[in-house]
XYZ file of C-alpha atoms in Angstrom:
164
model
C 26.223 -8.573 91.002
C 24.079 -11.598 90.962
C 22.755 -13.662 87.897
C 19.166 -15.376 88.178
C 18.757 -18.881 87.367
C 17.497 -19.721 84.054
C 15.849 -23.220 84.327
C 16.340 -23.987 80.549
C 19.895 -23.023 80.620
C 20.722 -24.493 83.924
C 19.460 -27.969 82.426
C 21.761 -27.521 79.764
C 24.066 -26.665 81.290
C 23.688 -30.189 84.062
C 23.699 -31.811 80.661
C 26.993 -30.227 79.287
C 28.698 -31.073 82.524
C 27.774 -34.164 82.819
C 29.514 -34.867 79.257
C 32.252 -33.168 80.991
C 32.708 -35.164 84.344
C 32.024 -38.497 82.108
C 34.594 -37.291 79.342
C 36.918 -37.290 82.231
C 36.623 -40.377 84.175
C 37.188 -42.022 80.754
C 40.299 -40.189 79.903
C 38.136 -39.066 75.899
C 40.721 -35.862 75.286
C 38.657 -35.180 72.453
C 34.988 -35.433 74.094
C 36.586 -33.300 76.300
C 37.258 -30.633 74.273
C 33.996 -31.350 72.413
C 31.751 -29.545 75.312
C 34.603 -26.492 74.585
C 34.502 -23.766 71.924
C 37.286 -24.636 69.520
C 39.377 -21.594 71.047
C 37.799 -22.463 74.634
C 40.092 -22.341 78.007
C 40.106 -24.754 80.713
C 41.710 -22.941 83.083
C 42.706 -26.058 85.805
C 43.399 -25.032 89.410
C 46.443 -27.854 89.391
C 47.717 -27.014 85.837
C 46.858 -23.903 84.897
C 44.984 -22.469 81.785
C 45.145 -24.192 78.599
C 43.614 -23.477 75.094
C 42.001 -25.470 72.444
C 41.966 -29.555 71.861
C 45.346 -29.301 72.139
C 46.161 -27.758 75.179
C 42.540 -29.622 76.797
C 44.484 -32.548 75.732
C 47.292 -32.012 77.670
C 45.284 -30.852 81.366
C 43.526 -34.367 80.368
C 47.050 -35.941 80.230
C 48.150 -34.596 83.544
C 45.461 -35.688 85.320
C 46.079 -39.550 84.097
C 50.168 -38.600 84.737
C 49.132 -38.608 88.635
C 46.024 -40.252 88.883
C 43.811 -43.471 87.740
C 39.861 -43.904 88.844
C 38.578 -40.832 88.788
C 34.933 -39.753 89.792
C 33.567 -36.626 89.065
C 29.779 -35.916 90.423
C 28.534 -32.003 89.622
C 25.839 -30.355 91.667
C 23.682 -27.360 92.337
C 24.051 -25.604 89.191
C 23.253 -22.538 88.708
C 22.843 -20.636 85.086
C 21.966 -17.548 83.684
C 22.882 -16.021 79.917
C 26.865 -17.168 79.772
C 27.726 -17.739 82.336
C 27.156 -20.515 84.946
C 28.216 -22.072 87.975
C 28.347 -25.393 89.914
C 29.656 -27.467 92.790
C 31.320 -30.348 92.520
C 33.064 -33.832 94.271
C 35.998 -35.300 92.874
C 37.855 -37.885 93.547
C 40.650 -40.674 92.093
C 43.038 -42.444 93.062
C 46.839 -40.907 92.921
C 49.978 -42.814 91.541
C 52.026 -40.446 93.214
C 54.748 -42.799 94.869
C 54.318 -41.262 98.488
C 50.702 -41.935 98.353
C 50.828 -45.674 97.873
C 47.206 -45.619 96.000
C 45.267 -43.291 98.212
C 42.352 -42.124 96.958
C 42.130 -38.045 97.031
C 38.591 -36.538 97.504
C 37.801 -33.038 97.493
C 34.953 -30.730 96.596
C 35.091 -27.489 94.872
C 33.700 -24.493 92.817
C 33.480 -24.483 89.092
C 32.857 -21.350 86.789
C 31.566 -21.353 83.047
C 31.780 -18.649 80.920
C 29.868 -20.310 77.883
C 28.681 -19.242 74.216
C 25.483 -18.652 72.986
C 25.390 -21.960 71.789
C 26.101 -23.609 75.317
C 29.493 -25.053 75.092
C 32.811 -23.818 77.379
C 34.614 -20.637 76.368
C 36.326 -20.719 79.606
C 36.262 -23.087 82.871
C 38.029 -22.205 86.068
C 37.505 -23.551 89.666
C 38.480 -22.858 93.365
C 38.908 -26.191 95.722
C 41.578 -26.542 98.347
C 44.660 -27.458 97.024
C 46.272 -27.933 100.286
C 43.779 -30.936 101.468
C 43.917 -32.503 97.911
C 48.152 -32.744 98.279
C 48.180 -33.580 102.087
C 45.709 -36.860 101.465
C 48.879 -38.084 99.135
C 51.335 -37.877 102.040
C 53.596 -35.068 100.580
C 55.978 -34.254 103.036
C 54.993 -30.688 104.786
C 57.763 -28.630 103.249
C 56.770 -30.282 99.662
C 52.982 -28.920 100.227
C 54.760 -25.232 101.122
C 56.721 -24.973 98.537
C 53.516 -25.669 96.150
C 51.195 -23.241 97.827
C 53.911 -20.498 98.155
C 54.070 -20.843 94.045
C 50.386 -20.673 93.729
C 50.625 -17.409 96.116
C 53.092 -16.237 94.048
C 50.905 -16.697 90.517
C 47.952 -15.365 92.281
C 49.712 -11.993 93.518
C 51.199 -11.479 90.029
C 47.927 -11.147 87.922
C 46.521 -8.040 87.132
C 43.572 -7.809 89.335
C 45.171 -8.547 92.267
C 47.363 -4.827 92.400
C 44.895 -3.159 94.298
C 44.981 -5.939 97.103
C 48.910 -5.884 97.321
């Protein structure tokens, strides 16, 4: 299935993410949740899915937990009626003790599902968690453990049964 670019939404849309990204770097919880439906999900690929202020509040919180500097750049979006898509850089800094101030870059895939008013009903992205924990100098065995887990999430939803 494909969905054509719509250049009025797509503009939008570079508009509501760049809210987003700046939201972010300066640690606003509630600006955050401002480019959100009130009952939207940002569904993180660290975290997990979480609902509402409150629970885009506490994603928010995690990322400041590990990190400090952050810099997030989106590009190449691409939007149609609900739903959009875009690339994106990101970077910060991690506090993580092993990683004596490194600073993590990765790129990645994000996925909108959004209203017909334009904000978030639900975010979710893809980028490689793998590269992301190895640039903080996790021990190898630490990094397994973590991607076994996210195996182990993955295989358990739903739509993966007819894979398995």
């Amino acid at each position: 299935m494909t969905t054509a670019t719509d250049p009025a939404t797509a503009t939008a849309t570079e508009a509501l993410l760049t809210r987003f990204a700046a939201a972010v770097e300066a640690n606003d919880a509630a600006a955050l949740a401002a480019c959100f439906t009130p009952d939207g999900i940002y569904d993180d690929y660290f975290f997990g899915p979480e609902q509402g202020p409150d629970g885009i509040a506490h994603i928010l919180a995690g990322f400041y937990k590990g990190g400090r500097d952050f810099r997030w750049q989106f590009h190449d979006v691409l939007a149609g009626p609900g739903r959009a898509c875009a690339r994106y850089r990101f970077s910060y800094r991690s506090t993580a003790p092993e990683a004596a101030g490194t600073r993590v870059c990765f790129d990645g895939i994000a996925w909108l599902d959004l209203s017909p008013d334009g904000l978030i009903r639900r975010y979710s992205e893809v980028f490689d968690r793998g590269m992301a924990l190895a640039q903080q100098n996790f021990a190898p065995e630490r990094i397994a453990r973590i991607g076994r887990r996210y195996a182990e999430a993955l295989k358990a939803r739903a739509e993966w049964v007819g894979h398995l």
